[in-house]
Short mmCIF file of C-alpha atoms and ligand atoms in Angstrom, two decimals:
data_model
loop_
_atom_site.label_atom_id
_atom_site.label_comp_id
_atom_site.label_asym_id
_atom_site.label_seq_id
_atom_site.Cartn_x
_atom_site.Cartn_y
_atom_site.Cartn_z
CA MET D 1 133.56 115.19 148.69
CA VAL D 2 135.40 112.28 150.45
CA HIS D 3 137.47 110.17 148.09
CA VAL D 4 137.02 106.34 148.20
CA ASN D 5 139.78 104.04 147.22
CA ILE D 6 138.80 100.97 145.08
CA PHE D 7 140.51 97.68 145.89
CA ASP D 8 139.95 95.05 143.37
CA THR D 9 140.39 91.47 144.40
CA THR D 10 139.07 89.58 141.32
CA LEU D 11 142.47 87.98 140.82
CA ARG D 12 142.59 86.65 144.45
CA ASP D 13 139.15 86.38 146.11
CA GLY D 14 137.50 86.23 142.68
CA GLU D 15 139.94 83.57 141.40
CA GLN D 16 138.90 81.60 144.56
CA SER D 17 135.50 80.83 142.84
CA PRO D 18 134.90 77.22 142.53
CA GLY D 19 136.41 76.03 139.16
CA VAL D 20 137.97 79.06 138.27
CA ASN D 21 141.59 78.88 137.16
CA LEU D 22 143.26 81.49 135.07
CA ASN D 23 146.62 81.26 133.38
CA GLN D 24 149.17 83.93 133.81
CA LEU D 25 148.48 85.59 130.43
CA GLU D 26 144.76 85.82 131.32
CA LYS D 27 145.56 87.23 134.67
CA LEU D 28 147.88 89.87 133.05
CA GLU D 29 145.12 90.83 130.56
CA ILE D 30 142.59 91.17 133.44
CA ALA D 31 145.18 93.21 135.27
CA ARG D 32 145.84 95.70 132.40
CA GLN D 33 141.97 96.12 132.10
CA LEU D 34 141.68 96.71 135.88
CA GLU D 35 144.27 99.59 135.38
CA ARG D 36 142.46 101.11 132.60
CA PHE D 37 139.24 100.77 134.76
CA GLY D 38 141.23 102.98 137.27
CA VAL D 39 141.21 100.72 140.33
CA ASP D 40 143.43 102.13 142.97
CA ILE D 41 144.62 98.74 144.49
CA MET D 42 144.68 95.50 142.73
CA GLU D 43 145.17 92.26 144.80
CA ALA D 44 147.02 90.08 142.21
CA GLY D 45 146.91 86.86 144.02
CA PHE D 46 148.17 84.88 147.05
CA PRO D 47 151.87 84.45 146.42
CA ALA D 48 152.63 81.74 148.94
CA SER D 49 149.67 79.49 147.83
CA SER D 50 151.26 78.12 144.70
CA GLN D 51 154.19 78.78 142.27
CA GLY D 52 151.50 79.79 139.68
CA ASP D 53 150.22 82.49 141.91
CA PHE D 54 153.77 83.61 142.85
CA GLU D 55 154.59 84.07 139.22
CA ALA D 56 151.53 85.83 138.33
CA VAL D 57 151.70 88.38 141.28
CA LYS D 58 155.35 88.94 140.15
CA ALA D 59 154.45 89.62 136.51
CA ILE D 60 151.70 91.89 137.40
CA ALA D 61 153.78 93.84 139.80
CA GLN D 62 156.48 94.42 137.14
CA THR D 63 153.77 95.32 134.44
CA ILE D 64 151.18 97.48 136.05
CA LYS D 65 152.37 101.03 137.01
CA ASN D 66 149.24 102.99 137.63
CA SER D 67 147.54 100.92 140.37
CA SER D 68 149.20 99.86 143.57
CA ILE D 69 149.71 95.97 143.61
CA THR D 70 149.10 93.86 146.57
CA GLY D 71 149.31 90.20 147.42
CA LEU D 72 147.66 88.23 150.35
CA ALA D 73 149.69 86.54 153.15
CA ARG D 74 148.86 84.63 156.33
CA ALA D 75 150.42 85.88 159.40
CA THR D 76 153.54 83.93 159.04
CA LYS D 77 157.23 85.07 158.14
CA SER D 78 157.50 82.67 155.28
CA ASP D 79 154.32 83.99 153.69
CA ILE D 80 155.39 87.45 154.18
CA ASP D 81 158.88 86.80 152.73
CA ILE D 82 157.31 85.04 149.56
CA ALA D 83 154.94 88.14 149.12
CA TRP D 84 157.93 90.45 149.29
CA ASP D 85 159.66 88.49 146.57
CA ALA D 86 156.62 88.64 144.30
CA LEU D 87 155.74 92.37 144.99
CA LYS D 88 159.22 94.17 145.45
CA ASP D 89 159.21 95.39 141.95
CA ALA D 90 155.79 96.87 142.15
CA ALA D 91 155.46 100.67 141.67
CA GLU D 92 153.83 100.82 145.18
CA PRO D 93 154.24 97.38 146.87
CA ARG D 94 151.65 96.62 149.48
CA LEU D 95 151.10 93.60 151.69
CA HIS D 96 147.59 92.23 152.57
CA ILE D 97 148.08 90.22 155.79
CA PHE D 98 145.07 88.55 157.65
CA LEU D 99 144.28 86.88 160.82
CA ALA D 100 140.89 85.66 162.14
CA THR D 101 139.48 87.45 165.08
CA SER D 102 136.17 85.94 165.74
CA PRO D 103 135.60 83.45 168.73
CA ILE D 104 134.87 80.55 166.49
CA HIS D 105 137.67 81.08 163.99
CA MET D 106 140.25 81.57 166.97
CA LYS D 107 139.09 78.64 168.95
CA TYR D 108 138.38 75.96 166.21
CA LYS D 109 140.58 77.01 163.11
CA LEU D 110 143.46 78.82 164.64
CA MET D 111 143.43 76.92 168.04
CA LYS D 112 144.82 80.08 169.62
CA THR D 113 143.66 82.23 172.55
CA PRO D 114 142.79 85.85 171.86
CA GLU D 115 145.97 86.89 173.57
CA GLN D 116 148.09 84.71 171.14
CA VAL D 117 146.11 86.07 168.23
CA VAL D 118 146.92 89.84 169.28
CA GLN D 119 150.58 88.85 169.77
CA THR D 120 150.77 87.13 166.37
CA ALA D 121 149.12 89.92 164.49
CA VAL D 122 151.35 92.63 166.09
CA ASP D 123 154.53 90.53 165.49
CA MET D 124 153.74 89.81 161.88
CA VAL D 125 152.85 93.43 161.04
CA ALA D 126 156.02 94.52 162.76
CA TYR D 127 158.09 92.08 160.76
CA ALA D 128 156.35 93.12 157.36
CA LYS D 129 156.87 96.80 158.18
CA GLN D 130 160.68 96.05 157.84
CA ARG D 131 159.98 95.95 154.00
CA PHE D 132 156.64 97.01 153.04
CA PRO D 133 155.83 100.74 153.18
CA HIS D 134 152.03 99.98 153.05
CA ILE D 135 150.36 97.18 155.10
CA GLU D 136 146.81 96.28 155.15
CA TRP D 137 145.81 94.18 158.15
CA SER D 138 142.52 92.24 157.85
CA ALA D 139 140.43 90.88 160.91
CA GLU D 140 139.15 87.79 159.19
CA ASP D 141 135.47 87.18 160.15
CA ALA D 142 135.41 90.74 161.81
CA SER D 143 131.66 90.99 161.53
CA ARG D 144 131.35 88.00 163.87
CA SER D 145 133.97 89.32 166.27
CA ASP D 146 133.74 91.06 169.57
CA LEU D 147 133.84 94.74 169.30
CA ASP D 148 136.11 95.37 172.19
CA PHE D 149 138.47 92.68 171.11
CA LEU D 150 138.64 94.39 167.61
CA VAL D 151 139.29 97.72 169.20
CA GLN D 152 142.17 96.24 171.30
CA ILE D 153 143.85 94.44 168.40
CA ILE D 154 143.34 97.28 165.80
CA THR D 155 145.00 99.79 168.25
CA LYS D 156 147.99 97.39 168.49
CA VAL D 157 148.51 96.54 164.78
CA ILE D 158 148.33 100.21 163.86
CA ASP D 159 150.92 100.91 166.44
CA ALA D 160 153.10 98.06 164.73
CA GLY D 161 152.81 99.82 161.43
CA ALA D 162 149.33 98.67 159.64
CA THR D 163 148.29 101.68 157.38
CA VAL D 164 144.93 100.19 156.33
CA ILE D 165 142.42 98.19 158.63
CA ASN D 166 140.06 95.88 156.78
CA LEU D 167 137.18 94.43 158.61
CA PRO D 168 135.64 91.78 156.38
CA ASP D 169 132.15 90.19 156.46
CA THR D 170 133.89 86.91 155.63
CA VAL D 171 130.80 84.77 155.81
CA GLY D 172 128.36 87.20 154.31
CA TYR D 173 126.44 87.36 157.55
CA THR D 174 125.98 90.95 158.51
CA THR D 175 123.36 93.48 157.62
CA PRO D 176 123.90 97.10 156.39
CA GLU D 177 122.94 98.73 159.75
CA GLU D 178 125.00 96.16 161.80
CA TYR D 179 128.16 96.60 159.57
CA GLY D 180 127.77 100.42 159.47
CA ARG D 181 127.59 100.42 163.25
CA MET D 182 130.70 98.33 163.58
CA PHE D 183 132.76 100.86 161.58
CA ARG D 184 131.38 103.73 163.68
CA TYR D 185 132.23 102.01 166.91
CA ILE D 186 135.76 101.29 165.64
CA ARG D 187 136.31 105.03 164.58
CA GLU D 188 134.87 106.26 167.76
CA ASN D 189 136.92 103.86 170.08
CA VAL D 190 140.30 103.14 168.45
CA PRO D 191 142.45 105.94 169.76
CA ASN D 192 145.06 105.82 166.97
CA ILE D 193 142.39 105.25 164.08
CA HIS D 194 143.54 108.55 162.32
CA LYS D 195 146.80 106.87 161.44
CA ALA D 196 145.09 104.23 159.25
CA ALA D 197 142.47 104.19 156.58
CA LEU D 198 139.40 101.79 157.08
CA SER D 199 138.36 99.33 154.54
CA CYS D 200 135.34 97.13 153.94
CA HIS D 201 135.23 93.64 152.39
CA CYS D 202 131.82 91.87 151.96
CA HIS D 203 130.63 88.49 150.79
CA ASP D 204 127.25 87.91 149.39
CA ASP D 205 125.88 84.91 151.07
CA LEU D 206 122.74 86.72 152.05
CA GLY D 207 122.74 88.88 148.88
CA MET D 208 123.74 92.02 150.85
CA ALA D 209 127.31 92.43 149.89
CA VAL D 210 126.70 95.63 147.91
CA ALA D 211 124.30 97.21 150.49
CA ASN D 212 126.72 96.30 153.21
CA SER D 213 129.63 97.97 151.44
CA LEU D 214 127.66 101.15 150.75
CA ALA D 215 126.69 101.24 154.49
CA ALA D 216 130.42 100.90 155.35
CA ILE D 217 131.17 103.98 153.11
CA GLU D 218 128.44 106.06 154.80
CA ASN D 219 130.08 105.19 158.24
CA GLY D 220 133.68 106.47 157.43
CA VAL D 221 135.14 103.76 155.25
CA THR D 222 137.56 105.13 152.67
CA GLN D 223 138.48 101.88 150.94
CA VAL D 224 136.09 99.45 149.41
CA GLU D 225 137.10 95.84 148.35
CA GLY D 226 135.27 93.87 145.72
CA THR D 227 135.45 91.89 142.45
CA ILE D 228 134.22 92.39 138.96
CA ASN D 229 130.74 90.60 138.31
CA GLY D 230 130.86 89.81 141.99
CA ILE D 231 132.78 86.63 141.49
CA GLY D 232 134.33 84.81 144.62
CA GLU D 233 134.21 82.31 147.14
CA ARG D 234 130.71 80.76 147.62
CA ALA D 235 128.05 83.33 146.72
CA GLY D 236 130.84 85.64 145.77
CA ASN D 237 132.06 89.17 146.81
CA ALA D 238 130.59 92.60 146.46
CA SER D 239 130.34 93.61 142.78
CA LEU D 240 132.65 96.61 142.20
CA GLU D 241 130.75 97.84 139.06
CA GLU D 242 127.44 97.81 141.14
CA ILE D 243 129.12 99.88 143.90
CA ALA D 244 130.72 102.20 141.34
CA VAL D 245 127.36 102.82 139.56
CA ALA D 246 125.39 103.25 142.72
CA LEU D 247 127.94 105.85 143.99
CA ASN D 248 127.65 107.72 140.47
CA ILE D 249 123.77 107.40 140.00
CA ARG D 250 123.03 108.28 143.61
CA LYS D 251 125.44 111.04 144.27
CA ASP D 252 122.76 112.83 146.10
CA LYS D 253 122.94 110.10 148.98
CA TYR D 254 126.63 109.17 148.36
CA PRO D 255 128.76 112.29 148.18
CA PHE D 256 131.98 110.34 147.42
CA THR D 257 134.45 110.30 144.55
CA THR D 258 136.50 107.31 143.03
CA ASN D 259 139.14 107.23 140.29
CA LEU D 260 137.06 104.62 138.30
CA VAL D 261 136.43 105.17 134.58
CA LEU D 262 132.90 103.86 134.27
CA LYS D 263 132.81 103.40 130.57
CA GLU D 264 135.37 100.59 131.08
CA ILE D 265 132.82 98.63 133.08
CA LYS D 266 131.39 96.55 130.15
CA ARG D 267 134.77 95.57 128.67
CA THR D 268 136.07 94.65 132.20
CA SER D 269 132.99 92.66 132.87
CA ASP D 270 133.29 90.78 129.58
CA LEU D 271 136.93 89.94 129.90
CA VAL D 272 136.43 88.56 133.44
CA SER D 273 133.38 86.45 132.37
CA ARG D 274 135.06 85.00 129.26
CA PHE D 275 138.44 84.20 131.13
CA THR D 276 136.76 82.71 134.22
CA GLY D 277 133.78 81.02 132.29
CA MET D 278 131.48 82.48 134.91
CA ILE D 279 128.64 83.67 132.62
CA VAL D 280 127.01 86.94 133.78
CA PRO D 281 123.28 86.22 134.51
CA PRO D 282 121.04 88.31 131.96
CA ASN D 283 119.18 90.07 134.96
CA LYS D 284 122.50 90.99 136.85
CA ALA D 285 122.56 94.61 137.77
CA VAL D 286 124.63 96.92 135.56
CA VAL D 287 126.33 94.35 133.33
CA GLY D 288 123.57 91.77 132.62
CA LYS D 289 122.35 91.50 129.03
CA ASN D 290 118.86 92.53 130.02
CA ALA D 291 119.98 95.60 132.22
CA PHE D 292 119.00 97.98 129.55
CA ALA D 293 116.27 96.05 127.83
CA HIS D 294 112.73 97.32 128.14
CA GLU D 295 110.24 94.38 127.42
CA SER D 296 106.81 95.43 128.61
CA GLY D 297 104.80 97.77 126.15
CA ILE D 298 104.05 100.37 128.95
CA HIS D 299 107.81 100.66 129.57
CA GLN D 300 108.78 100.85 126.00
CA ASP D 301 106.11 103.48 125.45
CA GLY D 302 107.45 105.50 128.39
CA VAL D 303 111.16 105.21 127.36
CA LEU D 304 110.18 106.39 123.94
CA LYS D 305 108.47 109.44 125.25
CA ASN D 306 111.28 110.14 127.69
CA THR D 307 114.20 107.68 128.50
CA LEU D 308 114.28 108.87 132.22
CA THR D 309 110.80 107.31 132.82
CA TYR D 310 112.22 103.82 133.23
CA GLU D 311 116.00 104.20 132.62
CA ILE D 312 118.19 105.37 135.55
CA ILE D 313 121.59 104.26 134.02
CA THR D 314 122.37 104.89 130.40
CA PRO D 315 124.21 102.04 128.62
CA GLU D 316 126.75 104.62 127.42
CA LEU D 317 127.61 105.40 131.10
CA VAL D 318 129.01 101.82 131.52
CA GLY D 319 130.31 101.38 127.91
CA VAL D 320 127.60 99.48 126.45
CA LYS D 321 127.56 100.49 122.76
CA SER D 322 124.27 100.36 120.96
CA ASN D 323 125.69 100.18 117.34
CA ASP D 324 128.57 97.88 116.74
CA LEU D 325 130.58 98.91 113.66
CA VAL D 326 130.77 95.74 111.83
CA LEU D 327 133.75 94.55 109.66
CA GLY D 328 133.23 92.32 106.67
CA LYS D 329 135.20 90.52 103.82
CA HIS D 330 136.44 93.72 102.20
CA SER D 331 137.82 95.28 105.37
CA GLY D 332 141.78 95.53 104.99
CA ARG D 333 144.45 95.29 107.65
CA HIS D 334 144.46 98.90 108.37
CA ALA D 335 140.65 99.10 109.23
CA PHE D 336 141.11 95.79 111.16
CA LYS D 337 143.99 97.44 113.22
CA ASP D 338 142.12 100.53 113.90
CA LYS D 339 139.06 98.58 114.96
CA ILE D 340 140.84 96.51 117.59
CA GLU D 341 142.70 99.32 118.93
CA GLN D 342 139.52 101.27 119.52
CA MET D 343 138.38 98.00 121.32
CA GLY D 344 141.31 98.30 123.74
CA PHE D 345 143.45 95.52 122.40
CA THR D 346 147.27 96.09 121.85
CA LEU D 347 148.90 93.12 120.06
CA SER D 348 152.35 92.24 119.18
CA PRO D 349 153.07 92.19 115.33
CA GLU D 350 152.98 88.35 115.30
CA LYS D 351 149.84 88.22 117.33
CA LEU D 352 148.28 90.98 115.06
CA GLY D 353 149.03 88.71 111.91
CA GLU D 354 147.55 85.75 113.69
CA ALA D 355 144.41 87.65 114.49
CA PHE D 356 144.06 89.25 111.01
CA THR D 357 144.25 85.61 109.59
CA ALA D 358 141.61 84.38 111.94
CA PHE D 359 139.48 87.36 111.13
CA LYS D 360 139.84 86.87 107.24
CA GLN D 361 138.86 83.12 107.72
CA LEU D 362 135.83 84.14 109.65
CA THR D 363 134.74 86.47 107.11
CA ASP D 364 134.71 83.63 104.60
CA ARG D 365 132.04 81.96 106.59
CA LYS D 366 130.33 84.86 108.26
CA LYS D 367 128.85 87.98 106.49
CA GLU D 368 129.32 90.53 109.30
CA VAL D 369 131.97 90.22 111.95
CA THR D 370 130.63 92.03 115.03
CA ASP D 371 132.57 93.42 118.10
CA GLU D 372 131.48 90.19 120.08
CA ASP D 373 133.16 88.04 117.53
CA LEU D 374 136.29 90.07 117.47
CA PHE D 375 136.33 90.22 121.29
CA THR D 376 136.20 86.47 121.21
CA ILE D 377 138.94 85.87 118.61
CA LEU D 378 141.12 88.49 120.12
CA THR D 379 141.01 87.40 123.59
CA ASP D 380 141.87 83.95 122.63
CA ILE D 381 144.92 84.97 120.53
CA GLN D 382 146.14 87.20 123.35
CA THR D 383 146.21 84.62 125.91
CA THR D 384 147.60 81.62 124.25
CA THR D 385 151.31 81.09 124.02
CA ILE D 386 152.96 79.48 121.03
CA ASP D 387 156.08 78.43 122.84
CA VAL D 388 154.63 75.96 125.29
CA LYS D 389 154.51 72.16 124.49
CA LYS D 390 150.88 71.19 124.23
CA TYR D 391 148.37 69.09 122.60
CA GLU D 392 147.04 70.39 119.25
CA LEU D 393 144.30 69.42 117.06
CA VAL D 394 145.50 68.36 113.73
CA ALA D 395 142.06 67.20 112.29
CA PHE D 396 138.82 65.53 113.34
CA GLN D 397 135.55 64.08 111.84
CA VAL D 398 132.27 63.22 113.44
CA GLN D 399 129.63 60.98 112.03
CA TYR D 400 126.14 61.34 113.26
CA GLY D 401 122.92 59.96 112.16
CA SER D 402 119.61 59.29 114.12
CA ALA D 403 120.02 55.53 113.08
CA ASN D 404 123.90 55.20 113.49
CA LEU D 405 126.26 54.97 116.44
CA PRO D 406 127.88 58.40 116.58
CA THR D 407 131.66 58.12 116.01
CA ALA D 408 134.49 60.48 116.04
CA THR D 409 137.85 60.29 114.63
CA VAL D 410 140.48 62.70 115.76
CA ALA D 411 144.18 63.25 115.11
CA LEU D 412 146.39 65.36 117.55
CA THR D 413 150.04 66.11 118.06
CA THR D 414 151.08 65.47 121.58
CA PRO D 415 153.42 67.81 123.72
CA ASP D 416 156.27 65.39 122.58
CA GLY D 417 155.58 66.36 119.06
CA ASP D 418 154.15 62.81 118.14
CA ARG D 419 151.14 62.46 115.92
CA VAL D 420 148.38 60.20 117.34
CA GLU D 421 144.90 59.48 116.08
CA THR D 422 142.05 57.13 116.80
CA ALA D 423 138.31 56.81 116.65
CA CYS D 424 135.74 56.37 119.46
CA THR D 425 131.98 56.17 119.78
CA GLY D 426 129.45 57.86 122.14
CA SER D 427 125.77 58.31 122.96
CA GLY D 428 125.95 61.59 120.87
CA SER D 429 128.28 63.38 118.67
CA VAL D 430 129.66 65.58 121.45
CA GLU D 431 130.39 62.61 123.75
CA ALA D 432 131.92 60.64 120.97
CA LEU D 433 134.23 63.52 120.31
CA MET D 434 135.17 63.89 123.88
CA ASN D 435 135.59 60.28 124.33
CA THR D 436 138.10 60.14 121.42
CA LEU D 437 140.09 63.08 122.69
CA GLU D 438 140.20 61.63 126.09
CA SER D 439 141.60 58.28 124.81
CA LEU D 440 144.42 60.06 122.90
CA ILE D 441 145.55 62.09 126.02
CA LYS D 442 147.92 60.47 128.43
CA GLU D 443 146.67 62.57 131.51
CA GLU D 444 143.67 61.32 133.63
CA ILE D 445 140.76 63.32 132.80
CA HIS D 446 137.20 63.63 134.24
CA LEU D 447 135.00 66.13 132.51
CA THR D 448 132.66 67.69 135.10
CA ASP D 449 130.82 70.41 133.21
CA PHE D 450 130.03 71.51 129.63
CA ARG D 451 128.41 74.73 128.55
CA LEU D 452 127.45 75.83 125.10
CA SER D 453 126.51 79.35 124.18
CA SER D 454 126.52 81.61 121.21
CA VAL D 455 128.62 84.75 120.65
CA GLY D 456 125.88 87.27 119.73
CA GLN D 457 122.96 86.62 117.51
CA GLY D 458 122.09 85.28 114.14
CA ARG D 459 122.13 81.68 112.75
CA ASP D 460 125.84 82.15 111.65
CA ALA D 461 127.06 83.15 115.22
CA LEU D 462 130.13 81.75 116.60
CA ALA D 463 129.78 78.97 119.18
CA GLU D 464 131.49 79.09 122.44
CA VAL D 465 132.07 76.29 124.77
CA HIS D 466 133.16 76.42 128.41
CA VAL D 467 134.22 73.00 130.19
CA LYS D 468 135.51 72.17 133.67
CA MET D 469 137.51 69.00 134.23
CA THR D 470 140.03 67.44 136.39
CA VAL D 471 143.37 66.69 134.85
CA ASN D 472 145.39 64.37 137.00
CA GLY D 473 143.14 65.27 139.93
CA THR D 474 143.70 69.18 139.39
CA PRO D 475 140.51 71.06 138.57
CA VAL D 476 140.86 73.12 135.40
CA SER D 477 138.56 75.01 133.12
CA GLY D 478 138.76 75.56 129.39
CA ARG D 479 137.08 77.57 126.57
CA GLY D 480 136.93 77.30 122.92
CA SER D 481 135.22 79.00 120.12
CA ALA D 482 134.55 78.26 116.54
CA GLN D 483 131.82 78.50 113.95
CA ASP D 484 130.92 74.94 114.48
CA VAL D 485 129.77 73.55 117.77
CA LEU D 486 131.90 70.39 117.57
CA GLU D 487 135.03 72.36 116.78
CA ALA D 488 134.38 74.71 119.71
CA SER D 489 133.97 71.66 121.84
CA ALA D 490 137.21 70.12 120.95
CA LYS D 491 139.04 73.35 121.34
CA SER D 492 137.66 73.82 124.79
CA PHE D 493 138.54 70.30 125.87
CA LEU D 494 142.15 70.80 124.64
CA ASN D 495 142.41 74.34 126.15
CA ALA D 496 141.57 72.88 129.58
CA VAL D 497 144.07 70.03 129.28
CA ASN D 498 146.80 72.34 128.01
CA ARG D 499 146.52 74.57 130.97
CA VAL D 500 148.31 71.98 133.00
CA PHE D 501 151.27 72.55 130.90
CA PHE D 502 151.35 76.50 131.11
CA ASN D 503 149.52 76.95 134.38
CA GLN D 504 151.96 76.16 137.35
CA LYS D 505 148.71 76.05 139.43
CA ALA D 506 149.00 72.26 138.65
CA ALA D 507 151.41 72.16 141.64
CA VAL D 508 149.03 74.00 143.90
CA LYS D 509 149.71 73.79 147.61
CA GLU D 510 146.27 75.21 148.63
CA PRO D 511 146.41 76.92 151.89
CA ALA D 512 144.06 76.51 154.66
CA LEU D 513 142.43 79.92 154.96
O1 KIV G 601 136.74 87.40 153.19
C1 KIV G 601 137.82 87.47 153.94
O2 KIV G 601 137.82 87.49 155.02
C2 KIV G 601 139.08 87.44 153.10
C3 KIV G 601 140.30 87.86 153.85
C4 KIV G 601 141.37 87.08 153.51
C5 KIV G 601 140.67 89.40 153.77
O3 KIV G 601 138.98 87.33 151.70
ZN1 ZN G 602 136.92 87.54 151.02
#
């Protein structure tokens, strides 16, 4: 069987999804989980794009030892130098360098002739090779490029030292047959192709990213790129979990192996969804809530007689557990610690103490604490730093009645340590609360999105709120959970505002791709 390397770009292409903005602790948690999931290569970010990305790539390169870490760079010496600084401590540092090759990109975006593009690509790969042992070179917009031009440039960048050639379908335009044919042509016509691995990278604009990736694998590609939950630019990237499960379930058609641990899929998907605020649609393949639900009577009857009648993927395969072991009021610290370790969390002694207190507070209000509740509490505790100056909620009160003007009173401590309080009205209780918070915060805030959902089921379920806003013109997202909808709203608002203080992305210098 042929082995296919899995290249995850959730933290780079995925983080380019509109409105997504992860802080360094969230990126590190996702990186640890991707390592557990068994990805071979992890694209941790685009180091030259911002100080925040640089720091996150560096921290991930220093932490993760079982996956190779890479970072994206444009074809410039300064991008390559910055990437080296961020990646040099990685177990196996790798550079991902790209340059567009389609006529439209070369003429209008790069404003270079094809000859200049070849020269730049060759020069920059040779420059990077002085430091990086592994270099992936991507022909951006390859699927709309001239095949013979691709043959020419690929031959030269391999001679210059590229070890992986990635041919992205940057705009999600190609079809499975066409994409597969492109790889076959390259394999048959690039004389030195045996010195490099071929990689595919698909976007989902026409809903064909996974099908295109599988077609590429069938045509000799030994590295597949994608993101968890298919997040990414515009309609997103190919979903890695869908590719992984397709390769597993249809081994008869796809005789390929990967290093992925499929039972980590659910946790990986949950973590990415929670941190990015990109909720997984219920009907999403493999990880959607309804992926294993059988609603129609005929289907239920069939499944009861033999699960194989309608179930091609078992929930256990992807780590969906049917029965959560619930903890309650009487569970002690030991049971709690065991439980959270089983759930894949490793917390420092202080964070463990903080988590246990939060758990005990929840058991006072909620009879049974489920895995979903714990996951929410623990991911919050894991990704907030205590040592950063920020706005903190001291107390709030909201008055609402159908005949009164909704009014909220809020007290906060500011990053300078002052206590401030005020009251404002709004057309509803959430708006009154948001107006009050906004008036207490010095930064200029525009709230652009507000989403409320419940964590799990039951009338005592935790409320979770995701918000998007701009803070001093920088787009940020925030999340908050609590038993009360208004408290979750206030927390999500402050979580977004506080990102400005510990997310250096506030100083973004967004590159033109
Ligand atoms: O889609 C694309 O072309 C990319 C490149 C930077 C590899 O993400
Ligand atoms: Zn991409």
